[in-house]
Coordinates of C-alpha atoms in Angstrom, one line a residue:
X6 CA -24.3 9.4 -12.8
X7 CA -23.2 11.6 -10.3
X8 CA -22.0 15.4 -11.7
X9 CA -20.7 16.0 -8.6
X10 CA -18.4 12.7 -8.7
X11 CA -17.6 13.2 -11.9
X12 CA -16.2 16.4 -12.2
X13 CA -14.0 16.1 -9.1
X14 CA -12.4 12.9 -10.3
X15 CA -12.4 14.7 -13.3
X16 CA -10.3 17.6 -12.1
X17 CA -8.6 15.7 -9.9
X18 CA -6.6 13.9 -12.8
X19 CA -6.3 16.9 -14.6
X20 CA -4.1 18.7 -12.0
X21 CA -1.9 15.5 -12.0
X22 CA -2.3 14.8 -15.5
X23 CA 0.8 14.6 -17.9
X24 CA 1.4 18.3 -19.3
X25 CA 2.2 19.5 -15.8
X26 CA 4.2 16.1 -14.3
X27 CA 5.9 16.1 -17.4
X28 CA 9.2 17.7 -15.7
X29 CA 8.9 15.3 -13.0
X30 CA 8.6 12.4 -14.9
X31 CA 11.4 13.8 -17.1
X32 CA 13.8 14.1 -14.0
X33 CA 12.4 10.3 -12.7
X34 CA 13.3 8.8 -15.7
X35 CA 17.2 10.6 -15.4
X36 CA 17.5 8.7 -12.0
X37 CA 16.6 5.0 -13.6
X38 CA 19.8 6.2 -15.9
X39 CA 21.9 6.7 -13.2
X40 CA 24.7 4.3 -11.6
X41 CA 24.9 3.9 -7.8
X42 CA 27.3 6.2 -7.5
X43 CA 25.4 8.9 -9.3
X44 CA 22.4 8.3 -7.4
X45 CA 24.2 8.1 -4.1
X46 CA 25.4 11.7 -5.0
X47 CA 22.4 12.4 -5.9
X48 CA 20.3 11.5 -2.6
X49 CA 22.9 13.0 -0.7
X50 CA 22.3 16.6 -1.8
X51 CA 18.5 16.2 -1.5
X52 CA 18.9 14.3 1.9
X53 CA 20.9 17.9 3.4
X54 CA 18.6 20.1 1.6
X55 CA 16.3 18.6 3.6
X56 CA 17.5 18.2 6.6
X57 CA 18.7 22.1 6.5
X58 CA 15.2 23.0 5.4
X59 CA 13.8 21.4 8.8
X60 CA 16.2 22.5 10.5
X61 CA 15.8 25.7 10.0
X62 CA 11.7 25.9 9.4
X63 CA 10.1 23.6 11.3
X64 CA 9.6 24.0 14.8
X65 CA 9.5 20.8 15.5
X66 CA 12.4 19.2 14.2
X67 CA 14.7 22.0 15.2
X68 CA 13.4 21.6 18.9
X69 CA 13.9 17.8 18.3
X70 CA 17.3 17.8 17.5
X71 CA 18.8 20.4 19.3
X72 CA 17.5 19.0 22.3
X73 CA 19.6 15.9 21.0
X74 CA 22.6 17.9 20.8
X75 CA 22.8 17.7 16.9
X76 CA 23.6 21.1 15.5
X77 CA 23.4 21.6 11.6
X78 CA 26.6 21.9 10.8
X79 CA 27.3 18.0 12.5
X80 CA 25.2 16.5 9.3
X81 CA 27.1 16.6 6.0
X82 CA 26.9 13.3 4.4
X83 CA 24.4 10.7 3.6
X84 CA 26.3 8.4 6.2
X85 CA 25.8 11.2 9.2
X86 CA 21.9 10.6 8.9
X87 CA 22.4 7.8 11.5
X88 CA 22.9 10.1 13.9
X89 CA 19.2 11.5 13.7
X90 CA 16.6 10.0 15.8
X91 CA 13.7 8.3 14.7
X92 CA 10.3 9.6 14.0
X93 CA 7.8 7.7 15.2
X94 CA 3.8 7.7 14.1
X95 CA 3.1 8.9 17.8
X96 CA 5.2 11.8 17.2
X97 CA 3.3 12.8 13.9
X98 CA -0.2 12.1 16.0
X99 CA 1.1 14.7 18.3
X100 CA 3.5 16.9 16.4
X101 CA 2.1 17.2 12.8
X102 CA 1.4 21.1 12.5
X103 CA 4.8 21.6 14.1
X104 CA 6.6 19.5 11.3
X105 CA 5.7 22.1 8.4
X106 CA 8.5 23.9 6.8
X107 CA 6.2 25.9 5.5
X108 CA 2.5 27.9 5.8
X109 CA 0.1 25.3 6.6
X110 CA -2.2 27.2 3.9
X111 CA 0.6 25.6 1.3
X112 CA -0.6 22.0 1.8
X113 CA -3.1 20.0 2.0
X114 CA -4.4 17.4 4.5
X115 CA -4.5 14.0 4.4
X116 CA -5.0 10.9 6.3
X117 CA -3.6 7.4 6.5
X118 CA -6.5 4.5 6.7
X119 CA -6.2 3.9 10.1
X120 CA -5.4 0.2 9.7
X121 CA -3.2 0.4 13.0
X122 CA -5.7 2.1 14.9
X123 CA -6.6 5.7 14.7
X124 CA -6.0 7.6 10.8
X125 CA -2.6 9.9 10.9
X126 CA -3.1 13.1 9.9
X127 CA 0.0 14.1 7.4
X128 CA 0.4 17.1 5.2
X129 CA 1.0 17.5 1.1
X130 CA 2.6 19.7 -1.2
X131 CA 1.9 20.2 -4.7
X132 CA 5.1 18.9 -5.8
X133 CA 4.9 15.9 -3.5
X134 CA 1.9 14.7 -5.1
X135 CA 3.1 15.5 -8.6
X136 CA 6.2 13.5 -7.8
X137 CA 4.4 10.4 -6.6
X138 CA 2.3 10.6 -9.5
X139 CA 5.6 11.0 -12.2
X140 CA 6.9 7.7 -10.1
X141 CA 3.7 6.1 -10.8
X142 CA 3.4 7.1 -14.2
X143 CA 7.1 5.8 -14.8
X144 CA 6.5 2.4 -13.1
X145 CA 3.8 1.5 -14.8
X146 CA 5.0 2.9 -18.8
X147 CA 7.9 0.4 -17.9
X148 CA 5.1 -2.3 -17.3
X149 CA 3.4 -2.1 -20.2
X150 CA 0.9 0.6 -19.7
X151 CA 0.7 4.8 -20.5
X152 CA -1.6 7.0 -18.9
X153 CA -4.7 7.7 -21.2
X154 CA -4.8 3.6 -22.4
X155 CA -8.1 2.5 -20.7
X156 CA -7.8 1.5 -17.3
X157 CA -10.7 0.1 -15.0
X158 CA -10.3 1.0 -11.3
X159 CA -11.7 -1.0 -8.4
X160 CA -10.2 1.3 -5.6
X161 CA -13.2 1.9 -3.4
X162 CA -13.7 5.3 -5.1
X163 CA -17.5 4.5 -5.3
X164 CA -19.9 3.9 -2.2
X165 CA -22.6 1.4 -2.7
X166 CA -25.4 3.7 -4.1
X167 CA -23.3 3.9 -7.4
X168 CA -21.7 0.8 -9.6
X169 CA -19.5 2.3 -12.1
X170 CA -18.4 5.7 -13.5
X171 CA -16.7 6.8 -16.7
X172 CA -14.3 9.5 -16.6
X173 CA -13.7 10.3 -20.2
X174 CA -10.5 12.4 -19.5
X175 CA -8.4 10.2 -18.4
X176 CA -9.7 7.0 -19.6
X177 CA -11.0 5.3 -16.3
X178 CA -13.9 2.8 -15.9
X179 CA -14.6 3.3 -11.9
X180 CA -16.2 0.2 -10.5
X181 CA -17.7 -0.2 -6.7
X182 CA -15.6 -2.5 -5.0
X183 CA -18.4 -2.8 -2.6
X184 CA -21.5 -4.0 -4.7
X185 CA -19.3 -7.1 -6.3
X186 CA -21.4 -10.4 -5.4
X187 CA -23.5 -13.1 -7.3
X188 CA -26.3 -10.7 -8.4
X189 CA -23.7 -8.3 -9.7
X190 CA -21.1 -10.1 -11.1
X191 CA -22.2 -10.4 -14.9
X192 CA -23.1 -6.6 -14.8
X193 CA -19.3 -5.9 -13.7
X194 CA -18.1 -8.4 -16.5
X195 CA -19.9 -7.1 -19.3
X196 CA -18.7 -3.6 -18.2
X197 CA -15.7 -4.6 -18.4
X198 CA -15.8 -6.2 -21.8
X199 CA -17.3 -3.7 -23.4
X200 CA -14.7 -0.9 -22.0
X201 CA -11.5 -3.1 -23.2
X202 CA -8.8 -2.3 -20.7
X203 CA -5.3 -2.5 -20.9
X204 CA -4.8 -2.2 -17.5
X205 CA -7.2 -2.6 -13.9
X206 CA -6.1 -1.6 -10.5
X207 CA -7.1 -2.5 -7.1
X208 CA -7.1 -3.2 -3.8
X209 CA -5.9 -7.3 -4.0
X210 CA -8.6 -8.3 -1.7
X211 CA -11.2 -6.0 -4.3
X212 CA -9.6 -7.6 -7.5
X213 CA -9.8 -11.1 -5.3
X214 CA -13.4 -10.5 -4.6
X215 CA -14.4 -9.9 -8.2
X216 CA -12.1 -13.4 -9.4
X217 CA -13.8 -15.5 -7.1
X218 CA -17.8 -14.9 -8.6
X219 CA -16.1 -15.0 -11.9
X220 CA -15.1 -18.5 -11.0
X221 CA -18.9 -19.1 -9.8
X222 CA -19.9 -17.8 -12.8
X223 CA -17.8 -19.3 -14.8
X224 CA -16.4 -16.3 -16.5
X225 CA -13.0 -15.1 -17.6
X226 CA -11.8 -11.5 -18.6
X227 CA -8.7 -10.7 -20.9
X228 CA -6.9 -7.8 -19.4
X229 CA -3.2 -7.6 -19.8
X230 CA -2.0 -5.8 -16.6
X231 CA -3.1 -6.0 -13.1
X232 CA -1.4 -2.9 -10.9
X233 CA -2.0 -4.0 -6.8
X234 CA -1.2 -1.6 -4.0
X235 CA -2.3 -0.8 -0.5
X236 CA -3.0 -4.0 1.0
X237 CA -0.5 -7.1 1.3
X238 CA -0.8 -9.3 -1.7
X239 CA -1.0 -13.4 -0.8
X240 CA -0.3 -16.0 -3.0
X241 CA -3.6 -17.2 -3.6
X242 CA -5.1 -14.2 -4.3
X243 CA -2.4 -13.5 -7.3
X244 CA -3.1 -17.2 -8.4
X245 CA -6.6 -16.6 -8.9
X246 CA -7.4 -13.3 -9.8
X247 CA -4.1 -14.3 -12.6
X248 CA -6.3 -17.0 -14.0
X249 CA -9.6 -15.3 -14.0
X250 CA -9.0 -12.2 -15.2
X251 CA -6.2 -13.3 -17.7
X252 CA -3.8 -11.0 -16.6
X253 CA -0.3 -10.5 -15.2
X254 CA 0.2 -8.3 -11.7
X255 CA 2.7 -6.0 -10.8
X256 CA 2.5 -5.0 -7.4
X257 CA 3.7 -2.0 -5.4
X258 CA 4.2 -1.0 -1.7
X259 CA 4.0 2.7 -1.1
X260 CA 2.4 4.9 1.7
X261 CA 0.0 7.6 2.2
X262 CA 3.1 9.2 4.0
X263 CA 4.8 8.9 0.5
X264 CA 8.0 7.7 2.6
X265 CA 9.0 4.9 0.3
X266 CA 8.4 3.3 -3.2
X267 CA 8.7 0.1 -3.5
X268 CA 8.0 -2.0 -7.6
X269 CA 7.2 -5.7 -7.9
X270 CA 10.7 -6.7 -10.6
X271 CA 9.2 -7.8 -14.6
X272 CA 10.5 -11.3 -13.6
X273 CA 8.0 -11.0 -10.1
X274 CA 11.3 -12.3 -7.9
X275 CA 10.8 -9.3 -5.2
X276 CA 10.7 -5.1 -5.8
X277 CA 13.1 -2.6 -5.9
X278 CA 13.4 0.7 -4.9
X279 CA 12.1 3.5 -7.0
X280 CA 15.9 5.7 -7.4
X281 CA 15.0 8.7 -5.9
X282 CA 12.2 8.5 -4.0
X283 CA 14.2 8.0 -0.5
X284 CA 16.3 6.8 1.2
X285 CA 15.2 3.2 3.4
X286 CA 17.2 1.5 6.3
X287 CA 15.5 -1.5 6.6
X288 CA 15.8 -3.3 9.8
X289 CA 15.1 -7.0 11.6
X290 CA 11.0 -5.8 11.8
X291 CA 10.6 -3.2 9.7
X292 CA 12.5 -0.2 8.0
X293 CA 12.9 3.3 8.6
X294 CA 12.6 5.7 5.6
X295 CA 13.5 9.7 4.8
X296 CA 11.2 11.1 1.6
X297 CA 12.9 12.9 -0.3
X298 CA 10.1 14.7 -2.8
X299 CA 8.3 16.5 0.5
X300 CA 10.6 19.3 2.2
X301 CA 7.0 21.1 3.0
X302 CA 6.2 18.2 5.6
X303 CA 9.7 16.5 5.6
X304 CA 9.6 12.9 7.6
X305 CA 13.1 12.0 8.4
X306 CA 14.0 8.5 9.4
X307 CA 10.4 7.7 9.7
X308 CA 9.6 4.1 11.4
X309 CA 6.9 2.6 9.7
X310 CA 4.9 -1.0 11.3
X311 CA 5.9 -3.5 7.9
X312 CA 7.7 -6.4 8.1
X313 CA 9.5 -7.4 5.0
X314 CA 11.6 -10.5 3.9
X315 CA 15.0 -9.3 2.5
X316 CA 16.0 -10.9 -0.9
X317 CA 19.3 -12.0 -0.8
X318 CA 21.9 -10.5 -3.5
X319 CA 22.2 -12.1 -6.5
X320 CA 23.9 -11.4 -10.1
X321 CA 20.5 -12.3 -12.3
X322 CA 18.6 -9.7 -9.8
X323 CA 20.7 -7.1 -8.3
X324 CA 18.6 -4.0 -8.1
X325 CA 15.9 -7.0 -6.2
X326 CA 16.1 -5.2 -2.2
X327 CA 12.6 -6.8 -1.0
X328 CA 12.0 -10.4 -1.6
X329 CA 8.5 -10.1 0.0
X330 CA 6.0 -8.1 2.0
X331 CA 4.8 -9.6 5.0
X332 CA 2.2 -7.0 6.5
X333 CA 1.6 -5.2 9.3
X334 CA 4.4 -5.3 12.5
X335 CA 1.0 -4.6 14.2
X336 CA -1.2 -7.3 12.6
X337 CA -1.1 -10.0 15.2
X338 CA -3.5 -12.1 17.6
X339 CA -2.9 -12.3 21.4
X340 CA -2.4 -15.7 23.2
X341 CA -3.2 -16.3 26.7
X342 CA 0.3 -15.8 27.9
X343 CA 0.2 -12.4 26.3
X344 CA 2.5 -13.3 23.4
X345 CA 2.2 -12.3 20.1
X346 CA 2.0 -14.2 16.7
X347 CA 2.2 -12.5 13.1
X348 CA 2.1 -14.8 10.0
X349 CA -1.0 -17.0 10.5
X350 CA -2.0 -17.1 6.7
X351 CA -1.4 -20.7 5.5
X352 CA -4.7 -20.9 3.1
X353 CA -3.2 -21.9 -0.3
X354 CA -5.3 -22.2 -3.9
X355 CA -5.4 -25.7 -3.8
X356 CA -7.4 -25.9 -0.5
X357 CA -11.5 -26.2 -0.6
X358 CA -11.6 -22.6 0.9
X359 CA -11.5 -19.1 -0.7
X360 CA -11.0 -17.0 2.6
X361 CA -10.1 -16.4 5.9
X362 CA -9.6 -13.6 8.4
X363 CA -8.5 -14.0 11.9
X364 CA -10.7 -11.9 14.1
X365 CA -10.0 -11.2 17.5
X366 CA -12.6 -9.9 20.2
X367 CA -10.7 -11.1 23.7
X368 CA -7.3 -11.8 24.6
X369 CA -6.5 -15.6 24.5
X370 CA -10.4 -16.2 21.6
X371 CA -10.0 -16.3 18.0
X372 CA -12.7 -16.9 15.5
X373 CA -11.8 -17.5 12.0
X374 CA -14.1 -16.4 9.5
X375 CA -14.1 -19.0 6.4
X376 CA -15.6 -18.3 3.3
X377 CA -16.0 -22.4 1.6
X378 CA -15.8 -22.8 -1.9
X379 CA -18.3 -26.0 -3.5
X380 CA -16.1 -28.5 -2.1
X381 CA -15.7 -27.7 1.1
X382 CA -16.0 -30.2 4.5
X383 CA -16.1 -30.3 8.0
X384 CA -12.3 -31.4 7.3
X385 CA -11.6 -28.4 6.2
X386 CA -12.8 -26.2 9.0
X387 CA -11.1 -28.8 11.2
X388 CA -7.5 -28.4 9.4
X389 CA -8.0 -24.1 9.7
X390 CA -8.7 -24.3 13.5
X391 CA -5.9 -26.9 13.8
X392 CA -3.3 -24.8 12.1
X393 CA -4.0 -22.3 13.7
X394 CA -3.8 -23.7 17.0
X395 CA 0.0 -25.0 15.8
X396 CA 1.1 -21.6 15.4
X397 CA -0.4 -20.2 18.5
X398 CA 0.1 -23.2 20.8
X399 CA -2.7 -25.7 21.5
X400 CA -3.2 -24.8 25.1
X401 CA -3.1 -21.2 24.1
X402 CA -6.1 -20.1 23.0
X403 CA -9.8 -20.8 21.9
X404 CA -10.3 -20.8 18.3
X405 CA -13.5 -21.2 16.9
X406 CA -14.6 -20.9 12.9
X407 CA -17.4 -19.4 11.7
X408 CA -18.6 -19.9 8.2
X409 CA -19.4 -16.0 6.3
X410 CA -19.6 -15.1 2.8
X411 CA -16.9 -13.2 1.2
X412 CA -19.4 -10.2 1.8
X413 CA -19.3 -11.1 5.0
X414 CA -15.5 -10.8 5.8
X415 CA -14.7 -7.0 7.7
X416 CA -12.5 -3.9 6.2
X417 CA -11.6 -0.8 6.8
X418 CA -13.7 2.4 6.1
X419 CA -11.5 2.7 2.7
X420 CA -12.6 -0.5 1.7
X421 CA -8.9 -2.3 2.6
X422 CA -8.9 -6.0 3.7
X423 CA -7.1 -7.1 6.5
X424 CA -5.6 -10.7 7.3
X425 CA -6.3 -10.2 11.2
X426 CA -8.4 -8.0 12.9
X427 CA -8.5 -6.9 16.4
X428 CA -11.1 -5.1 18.6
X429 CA -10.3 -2.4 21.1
X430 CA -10.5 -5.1 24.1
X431 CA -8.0 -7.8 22.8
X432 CA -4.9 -6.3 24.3
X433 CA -1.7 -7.3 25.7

């Protein structure tokens, strides 16, 4: 065991354990009470003392908008914040320092995963963090499962020279999501076992990994709650890592940039929006979100790259705002006539395949990684290339497959799976 590892995970869940979110969480759980009006009122006020605060403290949102005319006094509703411009992730690249309200001694840094490109650098407070943690805490109590129940993680904390660590303070069996394969597999399920989790989180291509050599094992697990963040969830993955580790999933959609909050509803017909977290204008290809628990780094009408799939209103699901996540605006392939095409996953459960990633080198050249299951054929390589080649255009581009174990398939440097990659020379 590492000492090192293990006392800063320790710590680390100590400074956002319950006794000192408890006030947050006491003041999240007042905003699930609340009626729209209420939390409209609400948002409101923190939306202007934000906006004031920047206004005022940060160099360079002050710049920003007065160069756009906008003088403070012009803001003084939640319907006025339409009349801000929109903060791109260039701007933060560029801007970041400039954005603080306050001493950049008062935060701390942190950094996107760079699954766009380069990582962002963005800034914390105390408070933000303790907020993000009360929302998750309040989430997941409503799900089924408290803070201090044992909970196995499988979050790319570890590196391959260590398999699994214990922290006794909060509860938390950390597994590798990177040593998972045939060889491992019983080790990972007996840990498991014998720990007796309420709860496992992951990244859903993590949790999918460890399904799929259960299935070649034949193996099963009994854990009540699956919580899934970070990465896009697909249907296939849910179905199987659902029956293998006999569990139900709740997924979420949040950022690094903590700019929105999105929970998967109990009856898993879309997500709604955590009250209080922010305030989201979602738009034909993508949204554009103001946080409103960090006025140290404050990101105001913040464009973010997801594409979402907007549940339509209904009676039996009204708080339902996001039918679906999509991914990436970003995660496409490039044809030889320079368009663009998102949405290429069509690999469902039923199929003789347990993966695929798109993987792009040149501009117009595709090759699809394929991990097979027992039962697989030429046929099925055969129907991959062809449906890709349907959604793309048959005369443009080359697709080739190429069979890879699921060790074989590429993420990033945090461990995160991604449904297309790209390499620097496949541009537009």
């Amino acid at each position: 065991m590492s000492i090192k590892k293990y006392l800063f995970e320790t710590i680390k869940y100590a400074l956002r354990s319950y006794p000192i979110i408890r006030p947050y969480i006491k003041e999240v759980d007042r905003l699930y009470t609340m009626n729209a009006e209420e939390l409209k009122q609400r948002n409101e006020k923190r939306f202007l003392e934000i906006f004031r605060r920047a206004y005022d403290k940060s160099p360079f949102y002050h710049k920003l908008y007065t160069e756009e005319g906008i003088r403070k006094e012009d803001i003084t509703c939640l319907e006025d914040i339409k009349k801000l411009p929109v903060i791109t992730k260039d701007m933060v690249k560029k801007h970041a320092d400039e954005m603080l309200t306050v001493p950049r001694w008062q935060v701390i840094r942190a950094n996107t995963s760079g699954t766009t490109g380069t990582p962002l650098k963005i800034y914390e407070s105390w408070p933000s963090i303790w907020w993000t943690q009360a929302y998750t805490y309040c989430s997941r109590k409503r799900d089924g499962f408290t803070y201090g129940q044992p909970l196995v993680s499988l979050r790319g904390h570890l590196n391959r020279n260590q398999t699994s660590l214990k922290i006794h303070l909060s509860n938390t069996l950390f597994l590798s999501s990177y040593n998972i394969n045939s060889n491992t597999v019983e080790q990972y399920y007996k840990k498991i076992v014998m720990f007796r989790p309420i709860a496992i989180e992951g990244y859903p291509s993590s949790l999918y990994s460890l399904a799929l050599f259960l299935k070649d094992a034949e193996l099963e697990l009994n854990i009540p709650i699956t919580f899934t963040s970070s990465e896009t969830l697909l249907d296939y993955q849910r179905d199987l890592i659902e029956k293998r580790l006999g569990t139900e999933i709740y997924d979420r959609y949040s950022m690094t940039e903590r700019t929105i909050f999105l929970v998967e509803s109990h009856n898993h017909a879309g997500y709604y929006e955590a009250p209080g977290f922010s305030i989201n204008e979602y738009i034909d290809d993508g949204e554009i979100c103001t946080s409103l628990i960090n006025d140290a780094f404050p990101l105001i009408r913040y464009r973010s790259n997801d594409i979402m799939e907007m549940a339509k209103s209904s009676e039996e699901n009204p708080p339902i705002i996001v039918k679906k996540i999509e991914g990436r605006k970003d995660d496409y392939v490039i044809c030889k006539d320079g368009s663009l095409v998102t949405r290429i996953d069509f690999i469902e459960s039923g199929q003789h395949i347990k993966a695929c990633q798109w993987v792009q080198e040149e501009k117009g050249e595709v090759i699809v990684y394929i991990v097979p299951d027992e039962n697989f054929t030429e046929a099925d390589a055969y129907f991959v290339k062809n449906e890709t080649l349907k959604r793309v255009g048959f005369d443009n581009m080359e697709v080739s497959t190429k069979i890879v174990g699921i060790e074989d398939l590429i993420y990033t440097q945090r461990g995160k799976f991604k449904l297309i990659v790209r390499k620097p020379n496949a541009t537009v």
